[in-house]
Coordinates of C-alpha atoms in Angstrom, one line a residue:
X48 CA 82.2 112.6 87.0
X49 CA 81.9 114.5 90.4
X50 CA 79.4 112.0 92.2
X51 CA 79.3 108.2 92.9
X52 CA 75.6 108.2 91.5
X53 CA 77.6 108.7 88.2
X54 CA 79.7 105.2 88.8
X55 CA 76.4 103.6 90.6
X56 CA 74.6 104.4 86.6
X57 CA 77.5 103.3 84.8
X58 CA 77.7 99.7 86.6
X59 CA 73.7 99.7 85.7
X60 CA 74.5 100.4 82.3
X61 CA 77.2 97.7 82.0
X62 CA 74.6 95.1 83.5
X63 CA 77.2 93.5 85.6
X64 CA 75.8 91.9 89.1
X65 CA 77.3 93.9 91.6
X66 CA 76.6 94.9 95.2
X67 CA 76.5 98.1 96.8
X68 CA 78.8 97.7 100.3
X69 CA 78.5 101.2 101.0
X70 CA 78.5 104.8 99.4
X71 CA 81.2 104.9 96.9
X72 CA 82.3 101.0 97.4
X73 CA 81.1 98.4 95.0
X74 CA 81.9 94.8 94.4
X75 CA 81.0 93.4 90.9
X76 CA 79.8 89.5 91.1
X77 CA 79.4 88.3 87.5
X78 CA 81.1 84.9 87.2
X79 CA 78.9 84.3 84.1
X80 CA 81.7 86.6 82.0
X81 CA 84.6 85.5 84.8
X82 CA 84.6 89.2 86.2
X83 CA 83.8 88.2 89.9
X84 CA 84.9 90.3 93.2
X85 CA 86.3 93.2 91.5
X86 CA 85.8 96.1 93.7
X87 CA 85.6 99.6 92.8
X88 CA 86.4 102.3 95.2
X89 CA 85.3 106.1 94.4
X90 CA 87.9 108.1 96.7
X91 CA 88.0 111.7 94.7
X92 CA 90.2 112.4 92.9
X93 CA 90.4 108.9 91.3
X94 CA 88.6 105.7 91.0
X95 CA 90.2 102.4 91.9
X96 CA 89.1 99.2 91.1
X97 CA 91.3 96.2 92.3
X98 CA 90.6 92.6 92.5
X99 CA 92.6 89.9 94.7
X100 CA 93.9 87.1 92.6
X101 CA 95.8 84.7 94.8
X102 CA 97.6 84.3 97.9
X103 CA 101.0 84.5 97.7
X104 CA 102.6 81.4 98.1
X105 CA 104.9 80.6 101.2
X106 CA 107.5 79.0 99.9
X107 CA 110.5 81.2 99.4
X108 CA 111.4 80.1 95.8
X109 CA 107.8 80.3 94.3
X110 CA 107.7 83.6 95.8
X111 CA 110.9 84.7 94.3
X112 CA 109.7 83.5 90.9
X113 CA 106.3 84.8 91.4
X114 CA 107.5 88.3 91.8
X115 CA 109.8 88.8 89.2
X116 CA 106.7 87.1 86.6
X117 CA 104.5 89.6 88.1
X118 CA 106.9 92.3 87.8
X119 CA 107.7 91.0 83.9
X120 CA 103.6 91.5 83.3
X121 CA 103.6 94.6 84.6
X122 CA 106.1 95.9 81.7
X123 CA 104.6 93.8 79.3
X124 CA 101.0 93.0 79.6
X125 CA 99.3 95.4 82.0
X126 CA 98.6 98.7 79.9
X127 CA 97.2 101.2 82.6
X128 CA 96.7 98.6 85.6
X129 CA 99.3 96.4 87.3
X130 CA 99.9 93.4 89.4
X131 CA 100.9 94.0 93.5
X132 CA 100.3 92.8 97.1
X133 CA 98.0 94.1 99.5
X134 CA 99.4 92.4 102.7
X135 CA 99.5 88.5 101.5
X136 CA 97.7 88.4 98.4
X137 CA 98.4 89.3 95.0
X138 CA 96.0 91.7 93.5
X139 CA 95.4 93.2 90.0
X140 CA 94.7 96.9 89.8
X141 CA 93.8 100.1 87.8
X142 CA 93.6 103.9 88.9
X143 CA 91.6 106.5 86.8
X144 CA 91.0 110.3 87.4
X145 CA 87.4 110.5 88.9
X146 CA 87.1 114.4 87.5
X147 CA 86.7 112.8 83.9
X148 CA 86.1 109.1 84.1
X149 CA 83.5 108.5 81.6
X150 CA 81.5 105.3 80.6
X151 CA 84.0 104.3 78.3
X152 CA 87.0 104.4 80.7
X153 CA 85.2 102.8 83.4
X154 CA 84.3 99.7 81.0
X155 CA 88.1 99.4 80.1
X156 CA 89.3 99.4 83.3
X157 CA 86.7 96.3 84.1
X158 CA 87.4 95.0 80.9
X159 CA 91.4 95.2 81.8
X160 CA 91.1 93.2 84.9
X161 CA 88.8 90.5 83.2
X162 CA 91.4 90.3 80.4
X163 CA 94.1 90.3 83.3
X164 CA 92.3 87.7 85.3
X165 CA 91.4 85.4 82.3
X166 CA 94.7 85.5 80.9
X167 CA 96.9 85.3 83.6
X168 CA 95.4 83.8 86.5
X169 CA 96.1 80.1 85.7
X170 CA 99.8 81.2 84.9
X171 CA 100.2 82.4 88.3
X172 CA 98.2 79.9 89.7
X173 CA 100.9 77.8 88.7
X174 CA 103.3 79.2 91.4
X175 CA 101.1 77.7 94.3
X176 CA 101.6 74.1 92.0
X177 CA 105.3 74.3 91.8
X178 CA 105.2 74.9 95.4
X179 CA 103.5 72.2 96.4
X180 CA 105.3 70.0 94.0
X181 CA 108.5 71.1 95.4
X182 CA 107.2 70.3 99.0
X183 CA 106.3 67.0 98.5
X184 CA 109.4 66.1 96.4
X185 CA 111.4 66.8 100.0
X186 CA 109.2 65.0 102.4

């Protein structure tokens, strides 16, 4: 796949709602199948497609505890993608070769955060809700 025409066809052929932000830049809006705000970047030589969960919660504990779950899916759960932070929120990501990438690959990598998302979100979610829980235990 040389061209982001390529990756324009395949989120066509996936018939995912997405928008185009700008050449090479996509943001898939499907909350029908839960897959919503997943952005795919085409930056040759790869393909990234990343999707913010959450903010990360400000209490130091939750944070603590937050990391090290996130860190525990990443060895465990997250095949080719994996959890991180992009400034203050925790995002899920995936990185494919652009040379390559062909329909299939691109569908599993959308398919991987959905999984990622459905599976995982309300666990992490979680952290925020012991958080508060713990805030209002000490006032």
């Amino acid at each position: 796949m040389d061209r982001p025409e390529t990756l324009e066809g395949y989120l066509i052929r996936s018939g995912l709602e997405y928008e185009s932000v700008e050449e090479g830049l996509w943001i898939i809006h499907d909350e029908v199948d839960h897959i919503d705000n997943i952005v795919i970047r085409y930056s040759p030589p790869i393909v990234v497609f990343r999707v913010k969960l959450m903010e990360v919660p400000e209490d130091p504990e939750a944070q603590r505890a937050l990391y090290r779950r996130l860190l525990e899916l990443n060895a465990t759960e997250m095949v080719a993608g994996a959890y991180g932070l992009e400034g203050n929120a925790v995002i899920a990501s995936e990185t494919l070769q652009s040379e390559n990438l062909d329909y299939n690959e691109f569908e599993a990598a959308i398919d991987s955060l959905s999984l990622a998302i459905s599976e995982h979100y309300e666990l992490l979610r979680g952290f925020h809700q012991r958080a508060d829980e713990t805030a209002t235990e000490e006032a």
